[in-house]
Tab-separated table of C-alpha atoms in Angstrom:
chain	number	residue	atom	x	y	z
A	1	ASP	CA	0.000	0.000	0.000
A	2	SER	CA	1.806	3.135	-1.223
A	3	THR	CA	-0.116	5.249	1.304
A	4	ASP	CA	1.298	3.290	4.279
A	5	ILE	CA	3.440	5.481	6.533
A	6	ASN	CA	6.222	2.866	6.820
A	7	TYR	CA	6.282	2.436	3.044
A	8	LYS	CA	6.713	6.179	2.646
A	9	LEU	CA	9.486	6.281	5.248
A	10	ALA	CA	11.322	3.447	3.501
A	11	ARG	CA	11.094	5.262	0.181
A	12	GLU	CA	12.308	8.504	1.699
A	13	SER	CA	15.271	6.666	3.249
A	14	GLY	CA	16.349	5.357	-0.124
A	15	ILE	CA	15.518	1.718	0.602
A	16	SER	CA	14.971	-0.323	-2.540
A	17	ILE	CA	11.521	-1.932	-2.588
A	18	SER	CA	10.364	-4.819	-4.796
A	19	GLU	CA	6.836	-6.190	-4.848
A	20	LEU	CA	6.438	-9.956	-4.821
A	21	VAL	CA	3.300	-9.876	-6.930
A	22	LYS	CA	5.325	-8.267	-9.723
A	23	ASP	CA	8.202	-10.757	-9.340
A	24	ASP	CA	6.200	-13.798	-10.423
A	25	LYS	CA	9.290	-15.976	-11.094
A	26	PHE	CA	11.082	-14.664	-7.989
A	27	ASP	CA	14.114	-13.591	-9.996
A	28	ILE	CA	14.617	-10.409	-7.978
A	29	LEU	CA	14.067	-12.226	-4.677
A	30	ASN	CA	16.532	-15.003	-5.530
A	31	ASN	CA	19.236	-12.571	-6.634
A	32	LEU	CA	18.855	-10.695	-3.357
A	33	LEU	CA	18.924	-13.901	-1.321
A	34	LEU	CA	22.128	-15.096	-2.957
A	35	SER	CA	23.981	-11.904	-2.072
A	36	ALA	CA	22.433	-11.186	1.342
A	37	ASN	CA	23.945	-11.878	4.744
A	38	ILE	CA	20.828	-11.046	6.758
A	39	LEU	CA	17.152	-11.654	6.061
A	40	VAL	CA	14.605	-9.991	8.332
A	41	ASP	CA	11.422	-12.047	8.577
A	42	SER	CA	8.587	-9.647	9.400
A	43	LEU	CA	5.982	-11.127	7.086
A	44	LEU	CA	3.350	-12.161	9.606
A	45	GLY	CA	2.500	-11.030	13.113
A	46	THR	CA	1.277	-12.702	16.274
A	47	GLY	CA	-2.411	-12.981	15.432
A	48	LYS	CA	-4.169	-16.285	14.914
A	49	ILE	CA	-2.807	-17.735	11.698
A	50	ARG	CA	-4.388	-19.681	8.884
A	51	PRO	CA	-2.390	-21.971	6.568
A	52	ILE	CA	0.146	-20.044	4.483
A	53	GLU	CA	-0.819	-20.266	0.821
A	54	GLY	CA	-0.382	-18.640	-2.593
A	55	THR	CA	2.424	-16.241	-3.429
A	56	LEU	CA	3.583	-15.985	0.175
A	57	LYS	CA	4.000	-19.757	0.452
A	58	LEU	CA	5.995	-19.872	-2.789
A	59	ALA	CA	8.217	-16.983	-1.710
A	60	MET	CA	8.943	-18.626	1.647
A	61	ARG	CA	9.865	-21.804	-0.198
A	62	GLU	CA	12.425	-19.804	-2.184
A	63	VAL	CA	13.905	-18.499	1.052
A	64	LYS	CA	14.296	-22.026	2.401
A	65	ARG	CA	15.986	-23.091	-0.816
A	66	ALA	CA	18.330	-20.082	-0.703
A	67	ARG	CA	19.203	-20.904	2.905
A	68	GLU	CA	20.512	-24.266	1.739
A	69	GLU	CA	22.657	-22.603	-0.932
A	70	ASN	CA	23.839	-19.627	1.125
A	71	SER	CA	25.053	-20.817	4.503
A	72	GLN	CA	25.937	-17.211	5.437
A	73	LEU	CA	22.295	-16.107	5.321
A	74	HIS	CA	21.269	-15.225	8.866
A	75	ILE	CA	17.500	-15.056	9.448
A	76	ILE	CA	16.203	-12.635	12.086
A	77	ALA	CA	12.505	-13.028	12.916
A	78	VAL	CA	10.554	-10.065	14.252
A	79	ASP	CA	8.326	-11.015	17.220
A	80	VAL	CA	7.829	-14.613	16.006
A	81	PRO	CA	9.010	-16.515	12.924
A	82	SER	CA	6.290	-16.232	10.274
A	83	GLY	CA	4.014	-19.235	10.493
A	84	LEU	CA	4.581	-19.859	14.214
A	85	ASN	CA	1.473	-19.640	16.386
A	86	ALA	CA	2.322	-17.226	19.199
A	87	ASP	CA	-0.050	-18.972	21.623
A	88	THR	CA	0.451	-22.690	20.966
A	89	GLY	CA	3.852	-23.036	19.310
A	90	SER	CA	2.387	-24.920	16.361
A	91	VAL	CA	4.078	-24.139	13.050
A	92	ASP	CA	3.067	-23.946	9.416
A	93	PRO	CA	5.175	-26.122	7.059
A	94	SER	CA	6.458	-22.902	5.464
A	95	CYS	CA	7.851	-21.544	8.747
A	96	PHE	CA	11.556	-20.611	8.637
A	97	ASN	CA	14.177	-21.740	11.136
A	98	ALA	CA	15.273	-18.374	12.507
A	99	ASP	CA	18.789	-17.826	13.817
A	100	THR	CA	17.568	-15.020	16.054
A	101	THR	CA	14.069	-14.030	17.140
A	102	VAL	CA	13.623	-10.478	18.426
A	103	THR	CA	10.319	-10.539	20.276
A	104	LEU	CA	8.634	-7.269	21.196
A	105	GLY	CA	7.530	-6.186	24.646
A	106	CYS	CA	7.049	-9.595	26.254
A	107	PRO	CA	7.960	-13.126	25.154
A	108	LYS	CA	5.085	-15.098	23.609
A	109	LEU	CA	4.041	-18.457	25.061
A	110	GLY	CA	4.351	-20.152	21.682
A	111	LEU	CA	8.083	-19.478	21.716
A	112	PHE	CA	8.408	-21.961	24.610
A	113	HIS	CA	6.203	-24.723	23.191
A	114	PHE	CA	7.492	-27.277	20.724
A	115	PRO	CA	7.739	-27.475	17.767
A	116	GLY	CA	7.839	-23.649	17.759
A	117	ALA	CA	10.637	-23.525	20.340
A	118	ASN	CA	12.820	-25.331	17.829
A	119	LYS	CA	12.326	-22.578	15.233
A	120	ILE	CA	13.332	-19.431	17.101
A	121	GLY	CA	17.114	-19.691	17.472
A	122	LYS	CA	18.469	-17.201	20.005
A	123	LEU	CA	15.625	-15.302	21.692
A	124	ILE	CA	15.987	-11.591	22.454
A	125	THR	CA	13.231	-9.579	24.120
A	126	VAL	CA	13.201	-5.822	23.500
A	127	ASP	CA	11.346	-3.164	25.443
A	128	ILE	CA	8.814	-1.200	23.387
A	129	ASP	CA	7.548	0.944	26.264
A	130	ILE	CA	4.346	-0.944	26.990
A	131	PRO	CA	2.768	0.956	29.915
A	132	HIS	CA	3.469	-0.841	33.193
A	133	PRO	CA	-0.210	-1.062	34.268
A	134	LEU	CA	-0.851	-3.243	31.214
A	135	THR	CA	1.776	-5.824	32.217
A	136	GLN	CA	1.791	-5.779	36.017
A	137	ASP	CA	-0.844	-8.518	36.334
A	138	ILE	CA	0.855	-10.972	33.971
A	139	SER	CA	1.405	-14.193	35.947
A	140	THR	CA	3.706	-15.956	33.470
A	141	GLU	CA	7.283	-14.830	33.015
A	142	VAL	CA	10.690	-16.007	31.850
A	143	ILE	CA	13.393	-16.417	34.499
A	144	THR	CA	16.257	-13.986	33.837
A	145	SER	CA	19.782	-13.615	35.174
A	146	GLY	CA	18.740	-10.350	36.820
A	147	ASP	CA	15.909	-12.112	38.634
A	148	VAL	CA	18.229	-14.800	39.932
A	149	ASN	CA	20.932	-12.359	40.975
A	150	SER	CA	18.407	-10.442	43.067
A	151	MET	CA	17.164	-13.641	44.738
A	152	LEU	CA	20.499	-15.234	45.641
A	153	PRO	CA	21.318	-15.078	49.355
A	154	LYS	CA	23.991	-12.812	50.779
A	155	ARG	CA	27.129	-14.370	52.301
A	156	PRO	CA	28.002	-12.237	55.347
A	157	PRO	CA	31.680	-12.374	56.395
A	158	ASN	CA	30.819	-13.385	59.978
A	159	ALA	CA	28.679	-16.352	58.890
A	160	ASN	CA	28.959	-19.921	60.129
A	161	LYS	CA	27.525	-23.130	58.697
A	162	GLY	CA	24.292	-22.627	60.597
A	163	THR	CA	23.810	-19.314	58.786
A	164	PHE	CA	23.321	-21.122	55.501
A	165	GLY	CA	20.970	-23.816	56.686
A	166	LYS	CA	20.922	-27.572	57.070
A	167	VAL	CA	19.612	-30.122	54.571
A	168	LEU	CA	18.638	-33.717	55.315
A	169	VAL	CA	18.722	-35.854	52.164
A	170	ILE	CA	16.817	-39.161	52.368
A	171	GLY	CA	17.626	-41.369	49.414
A	172	GLY	CA	19.647	-44.121	47.827
A	173	SER	CA	19.134	-47.842	47.337
A	174	ILE	CA	21.267	-50.732	46.139
A	175	ASN	CA	20.310	-49.984	42.502
A	176	TYR	CA	20.740	-46.201	42.743
A	177	ILE	CA	23.761	-45.501	44.913
A	178	GLY	CA	24.913	-42.471	42.904
A	179	ALA	CA	21.680	-40.470	43.115
A	180	PRO	CA	22.031	-39.280	46.732
A	181	TYR	CA	25.682	-38.426	46.082
A	182	LEU	CA	24.650	-36.078	43.259
A	183	ALA	CA	21.835	-34.545	45.329
A	184	CYS	CA	24.056	-33.919	48.352
A	185	CYS	CA	26.783	-32.351	46.223
A	186	GLY	CA	24.213	-30.168	44.467
A	187	ALA	CA	23.094	-28.775	47.837
A	188	ILE	CA	26.670	-28.201	49.008
A	189	ARG	CA	27.788	-26.559	45.761
A	190	VAL	CA	25.112	-23.847	45.981
A	191	GLY	CA	26.121	-22.957	49.511
A	192	ALA	CA	24.119	-24.988	52.039
A	193	GLY	CA	25.875	-24.919	55.409
A	194	LEU	CA	25.454	-28.586	56.332
A	195	VAL	CA	24.133	-31.602	54.455
A	196	THR	CA	23.286	-34.921	56.095
A	197	LEU	CA	22.511	-38.076	54.144
A	198	ALA	CA	20.044	-40.559	55.616
A	199	ALA	CA	20.396	-43.857	53.748
A	200	ALA	CA	20.283	-47.590	54.266
A	201	GLN	CA	23.173	-48.446	56.581
A	202	SER	CA	24.764	-50.865	54.093
A	203	LEU	CA	25.204	-48.002	51.599
A	204	ILE	CA	26.991	-45.627	53.980
A	205	PRO	CA	30.518	-47.128	53.636
A	206	ILE	CA	30.216	-47.013	49.827
A	207	LEU	CA	29.056	-43.418	49.752
A	208	ALA	CA	31.437	-42.218	52.452
A	209	SER	CA	34.403	-43.232	50.310
A	210	LYS	CA	33.405	-40.594	47.759
A	211	LEU	CA	31.181	-38.162	49.658
A	212	THR	CA	33.376	-36.765	52.397
A	213	GLU	CA	31.740	-33.386	53.040
A	214	VAL	CA	28.440	-34.622	54.494
A	215	THR	CA	27.402	-36.217	57.739
A	216	TYR	CA	25.447	-39.467	57.823
A	217	LEU	CA	22.334	-40.891	59.414
A	218	PRO	CA	22.326	-44.680	58.868
A	219	LEU	CA	18.866	-46.208	58.540
A	220	PRO	CA	17.915	-49.806	59.364
A	221	GLU	CA	17.121	-52.125	56.476
A	222	SER	CA	14.517	-54.799	55.893
A	223	GLU	CA	15.342	-58.343	54.878
A	224	SER	CA	14.432	-57.429	51.278
A	225	GLY	CA	17.134	-54.766	51.184
A	226	GLY	CA	15.018	-51.625	51.389
A	227	VAL	CA	14.878	-49.073	54.165
A	228	SER	CA	12.910	-50.531	57.048
A	229	ALA	CA	9.504	-49.013	57.781
A	230	ASN	CA	10.523	-48.273	61.384
A	231	ALA	CA	13.229	-45.930	60.073
A	232	ALA	CA	10.503	-43.270	59.863
A	233	GLU	CA	10.695	-42.845	63.623
A	234	ILE	CA	14.433	-42.152	63.415
A	235	ILE	CA	13.818	-39.412	60.862
A	236	THR	CA	11.035	-37.753	62.843
A	237	GLN	CA	13.289	-37.608	65.900
A	238	GLN	CA	15.932	-35.758	63.880
A	239	ILE	CA	14.002	-33.387	61.648
A	240	SER	CA	13.887	-30.481	64.078
A	241	ASP	CA	17.626	-30.064	63.440
A	242	TYR	CA	17.112	-29.356	59.730
A	243	ASN	CA	15.654	-26.613	57.568
A	244	VAL	CA	14.883	-28.783	54.536
A	245	LEU	CA	14.085	-32.426	53.804
A	246	LEU	CA	14.939	-33.737	50.339
A	247	ILE	CA	13.330	-37.132	49.820
A	248	GLY	CA	13.413	-39.543	46.927
A	249	CYS	CA	16.707	-39.394	45.010
A	250	GLY	CA	17.473	-43.038	44.229
A	251	ILE	CA	15.291	-44.304	47.072
A	252	GLY	CA	13.680	-47.018	44.934
A	253	GLN	CA	10.331	-48.721	45.331
A	254	ASN	CA	11.150	-51.709	47.474
A	255	PRO	CA	7.974	-52.681	49.418
A	256	SER	CA	9.617	-51.841	52.742
A	257	THR	CA	10.786	-48.492	51.346
A	258	ILE	CA	7.229	-47.708	50.274
A	259	ASP	CA	6.058	-48.503	53.814
A	260	PHE	CA	8.834	-46.294	55.220
A	261	PHE	CA	7.971	-43.336	53.000
A	262	THR	CA	4.218	-43.654	53.588
A	263	SER	CA	4.782	-43.832	57.339
A	264	LEU	CA	7.141	-40.856	57.240
A	265	ILE	CA	4.691	-38.679	55.327
A	266	SER	CA	1.926	-39.623	57.740
A	267	SER	CA	4.052	-38.723	60.767
A	268	LEU	CA	5.155	-35.426	59.241
A	269	SER	CA	1.550	-34.340	58.775
A	270	THR	CA	0.997	-34.379	62.551
A	271	LYS	CA	3.845	-32.060	63.562
A	272	GLU	CA	5.664	-28.934	62.479
A	273	THR	CA	8.142	-29.903	59.779
A	274	PRO	CA	10.833	-28.298	57.653
A	275	GLN	CA	10.252	-27.451	54.021
A	276	ILE	CA	10.228	-30.497	51.750
A	277	VAL	CA	11.554	-31.287	48.274
A	278	LEU	CA	10.164	-34.472	46.687
A	279	ASP	CA	11.892	-36.067	43.712
A	280	ALA	CA	12.108	-39.307	41.742
A	281	ASP	CA	10.626	-42.391	43.430
A	282	ALA	CA	9.102	-40.297	46.205
A	283	LEU	CA	6.813	-38.962	43.461
A	284	ASN	CA	6.134	-42.414	42.047
A	285	ILE	CA	5.150	-43.677	45.505
A	286	LEU	CA	2.914	-40.637	46.022
A	287	SER	CA	1.123	-41.341	42.745
A	288	LYS	CA	-0.246	-44.560	44.256
A	289	ASN	CA	-1.745	-42.738	47.265
A	290	PRO	CA	-5.147	-41.098	46.646
A	291	ARG	CA	-5.320	-37.440	47.669
A	292	TRP	CA	-1.732	-37.550	48.881
A	293	TRP	CA	-1.494	-33.759	48.758
A	294	LYS	CA	-3.878	-33.507	51.715
A	295	LYS	CA	-1.374	-35.424	53.860
A	296	ILE	CA	1.570	-33.071	53.342
A	297	THR	CA	1.083	-29.773	55.142
A	298	ALA	CA	4.587	-28.283	54.936
A	299	ASP	CA	5.761	-26.038	52.086
A	300	THR	CA	6.665	-28.586	49.427
A	301	ILE	CA	8.386	-28.498	46.036
A	302	LEU	CA	7.806	-31.378	43.619
A	303	THR	CA	10.283	-31.945	40.769
A	304	PRO	CA	8.715	-34.418	38.290
A	305	HIS	CA	9.910	-35.184	34.797
A	306	PRO	CA	7.075	-35.806	32.279
A	307	GLY	CA	6.867	-39.529	33.108
A	308	GLU	CA	6.480	-38.868	36.836
A	309	MET	CA	3.990	-36.087	36.120
A	310	SER	CA	2.021	-38.541	33.989
A	311	ARG	CA	1.790	-40.972	36.892
A	312	LEU	CA	0.856	-38.269	39.401
A	313	LEU	CA	-1.963	-36.945	37.204
A	314	ASN	CA	-2.898	-40.091	35.263
A	315	ILE	CA	-2.494	-38.114	32.031
A	316	PRO	CA	-0.573	-39.464	29.005
A	317	ILE	CA	2.895	-38.027	28.492
A	318	PRO	CA	2.116	-36.619	24.997
A	319	GLU	CA	-0.759	-34.580	26.447
A	320	ILE	CA	1.467	-33.279	29.231
A	321	GLN	CA	4.132	-32.264	26.734
A	322	SER	CA	1.593	-30.531	24.499
A	323	ARG	CA	0.173	-28.446	27.389
A	324	ARG	CA	3.124	-28.130	29.752
A	325	ILE	CA	2.352	-24.675	31.129
A	326	GLU	CA	-1.382	-25.189	31.603
A	327	ILE	CA	-1.026	-28.633	33.179
A	328	THR	CA	1.747	-27.581	35.572
A	329	ARG	CA	-0.220	-24.518	36.676
A	330	ASP	CA	-3.364	-26.598	37.281
A	331	ALA	CA	-1.427	-29.219	39.248
A	332	ALA	CA	0.197	-26.615	41.521
A	333	ARG	CA	-3.200	-25.057	42.229
A	334	LYS	CA	-4.905	-28.394	42.881
A	335	TRP	CA	-2.179	-29.770	45.136
A	336	GLN	CA	-1.276	-26.399	46.706
A	337	LYS	CA	2.356	-27.274	46.180
A	338	PHE	CA	5.193	-25.771	44.126
A	339	VAL	CA	5.699	-27.861	40.998
A	340	ILE	CA	8.681	-28.024	38.637
A	341	LEU	CA	8.009	-29.833	35.360
A	342	LYS	CA	11.460	-30.669	34.045
A	343	GLY	CA	12.504	-30.705	30.395
A	344	ALA	CA	13.316	-28.177	27.685
A	345	HIS	CA	12.091	-24.820	29.030
A	346	THR	CA	11.463	-26.238	32.509
A	347	ILE	CA	8.254	-24.899	34.059
A	348	VAL	CA	8.025	-23.646	37.655
A	349	ALA	CA	4.484	-23.204	39.039
A	350	ALA	CA	3.254	-21.815	42.358
A	351	PRO	CA	-0.036	-22.638	44.135
A	352	SER	CA	-1.127	-19.062	43.362
A	353	GLY	CA	-1.012	-19.812	39.628
A	354	GLU	CA	2.212	-17.896	38.984
A	355	ILE	CA	4.407	-19.450	36.294
A	356	ARG	CA	8.121	-19.006	35.641
A	357	ILE	CA	9.792	-20.518	32.581
A	358	SER	CA	13.434	-21.478	32.148
A	359	PRO	CA	15.060	-19.899	29.084
A	360	PHE	CA	17.283	-22.952	28.555
A	361	ILE	CA	17.044	-25.856	26.116
A	362	ASN	CA	19.996	-28.205	26.542
A	363	PRO	CA	19.961	-31.786	25.212
A	364	GLY	CA	23.222	-32.335	27.067
A	365	LEU	CA	21.253	-32.386	30.329
A	366	ALA	CA	19.122	-35.294	29.112
A	367	SER	CA	21.186	-37.841	31.016
A	368	ALA	CA	20.773	-39.838	34.205
A	369	GLY	CA	21.460	-37.968	37.424
A	370	THR	CA	20.982	-34.382	36.295
A	371	GLY	CA	17.593	-34.335	38.019
A	372	ASP	CA	19.222	-35.401	41.285
A	373	VAL	CA	21.629	-32.471	40.994
A	374	LEU	CA	18.687	-30.117	40.431
A	375	ALA	CA	16.814	-31.441	43.464
A	376	GLY	CA	19.915	-30.905	45.598
A	377	ILE	CA	20.399	-27.378	44.261
A	378	ILE	CA	16.830	-26.438	45.178
A	379	ALA	CA	17.122	-27.955	48.655
A	380	GLY	CA	20.387	-26.091	49.221
A	381	LEU	CA	18.831	-22.774	48.229
A	382	LEU	CA	15.756	-23.373	50.388
A	383	ALA	CA	18.011	-24.057	53.371
A	384	GLN	CA	19.531	-20.593	52.958
A	385	GLY	CA	16.164	-18.959	53.515
A	386	ILE	CA	15.034	-18.318	49.931
A	387	PRO	CA	11.212	-18.648	49.618
A	388	PRO	CA	10.054	-21.778	47.747
A	389	LEU	CA	9.069	-20.125	44.446
A	390	ASN	CA	12.330	-18.201	44.288
A	391	ALA	CA	14.394	-21.217	45.350
A	392	ALA	CA	12.763	-23.297	42.619
A	393	SER	CA	13.285	-20.562	40.015
A	394	CYS	CA	16.924	-19.923	41.021
A	395	GLY	CA	17.625	-23.643	41.114
A	396	VAL	CA	16.228	-24.236	37.656
A	397	TYR	CA	18.166	-21.283	36.238
A	398	LEU	CA	21.493	-22.168	37.888
A	399	HIS	CA	21.123	-25.778	36.741
A	400	GLY	CA	20.391	-24.681	33.167
A	401	MET	CA	23.145	-22.077	33.093
A	402	ALA	CA	25.706	-24.552	34.437
A	403	GLY	CA	24.591	-26.953	31.724
A	404	GLU	CA	25.215	-24.263	29.099
A	405	VAL	CA	28.750	-23.734	30.397
A	406	VAL	CA	29.505	-27.466	30.352
A	407	GLN	CA	27.998	-27.842	26.876
A	408	GLU	CA	30.137	-24.985	25.594
A	409	GLN	CA	33.239	-26.714	26.965
A	410	MET	CA	32.396	-30.307	26.023
A	411	GLY	CA	29.588	-30.371	23.454
A	412	SER	CA	26.096	-31.769	23.981
A	413	ALA	CA	26.969	-35.493	23.957
A	414	GLY	CA	28.586	-37.268	26.862
A	415	ILE	CA	27.898	-34.714	29.604
A	416	LEU	CA	27.783	-36.366	33.029
A	417	ALA	CA	25.568	-35.102	35.820
A	418	SER	CA	28.675	-34.750	37.998
A	419	ASP	CA	30.196	-32.382	35.414
A	420	LEU	CA	27.716	-29.753	36.611
A	421	LEU	CA	28.855	-29.827	40.221
A	422	PRO	CA	32.165	-27.885	40.072
A	423	ILE	CA	30.565	-25.424	37.646
A	424	LEU	CA	27.788	-24.383	40.055
A	425	PRO	CA	29.888	-22.076	42.291
A	426	LEU	CA	31.402	-20.495	39.179
A	427	THR	CA	27.884	-19.953	37.785
A	428	ILE	CA	26.814	-18.195	40.976
A	429	LYS	CA	29.970	-16.079	40.916
A	430	LYS	CA	29.341	-15.100	37.286
A	431	LEU	CA	25.775	-14.031	38.103
A	432	LYS	CA	26.836	-11.989	41.097
A	433	ASP	CA	29.663	-10.341	39.149
């Protein structure tokens, strides 16, 4: 439209303009694509989209073809890549793979849902001066480095180990000896003052040979090899000494262990307890107990991966993955617990309905044990007095950022969960600097 103000400004600035409808064989477009270094994709906006057809579809096909021939062509999408649904993340077959997406004002939910999340490249959000009253009630946000820096606890020079809290980790079994090691180290590496591991007594000598910085609480075992049900009484006698309980990392589902965990949860509901983090088989055991959330009265953070979330909610994994934000928010509200749904763009949900989304996608973290490290990180932050929502958000961000550092050093294949541990203090230092 030659009367459009932006068209007039472009003309006045001396920008060459070609009209696609007059370039029916795309000769002009192809010549430009072959010589260009940057293509700005601002074809379509954020409104509801219909299938891309006609001249636009053909032109976008030419761009894809040129991308294959010109590896130097860098595509920058404005707001969202054209053909990406800003609400759902669904994509039209014509949608480009952007190298960079510059989204305006606020990030769009579709940028964090697959397959759309795979199309955006590096995401940059730019301020366009949206009046604050229009955004102050938004309950979904992306976790940023600035957020995390403001939430991290101070380290006063006259502190002692009690200043930074005490964590009791309950976990481990003969099949999963490494899980509590990773969880304990995660808590220590983010600054918890003291970490104690409560585990089956036969595992203590094995773990103590590698895990020297924690104290131990040996638990009696049943004849079947699991933690004995009467170990719950030992825990309840000790919990007043701790700020946080982390339960589940590698604990297994031995029948006696199930009895122990069920008994422990029941006893905790009758007295004042520390804050709780539940991970791994603690979640799988909970899923078999109707209305389990009524039995846990303390502030609690749950850290399920999609499979564990599926068992807790009795919802198929594909449905959970297709509606990650909505399902996590609903679960946190129903259970009145803080819920972390792990995966690409990990979701953190509060009972109030507030949602925080991790900016990180890292296939290198898709390996056994990284979830145990995350659970330990969150427990360690909770112990230092950070409120549950902030501890969960900081933990998810630190875990993701550490993963980015390791991936940059080593690549995305072959990363071990333990590779994250020495990077965590450096990650915190980098944020604070």
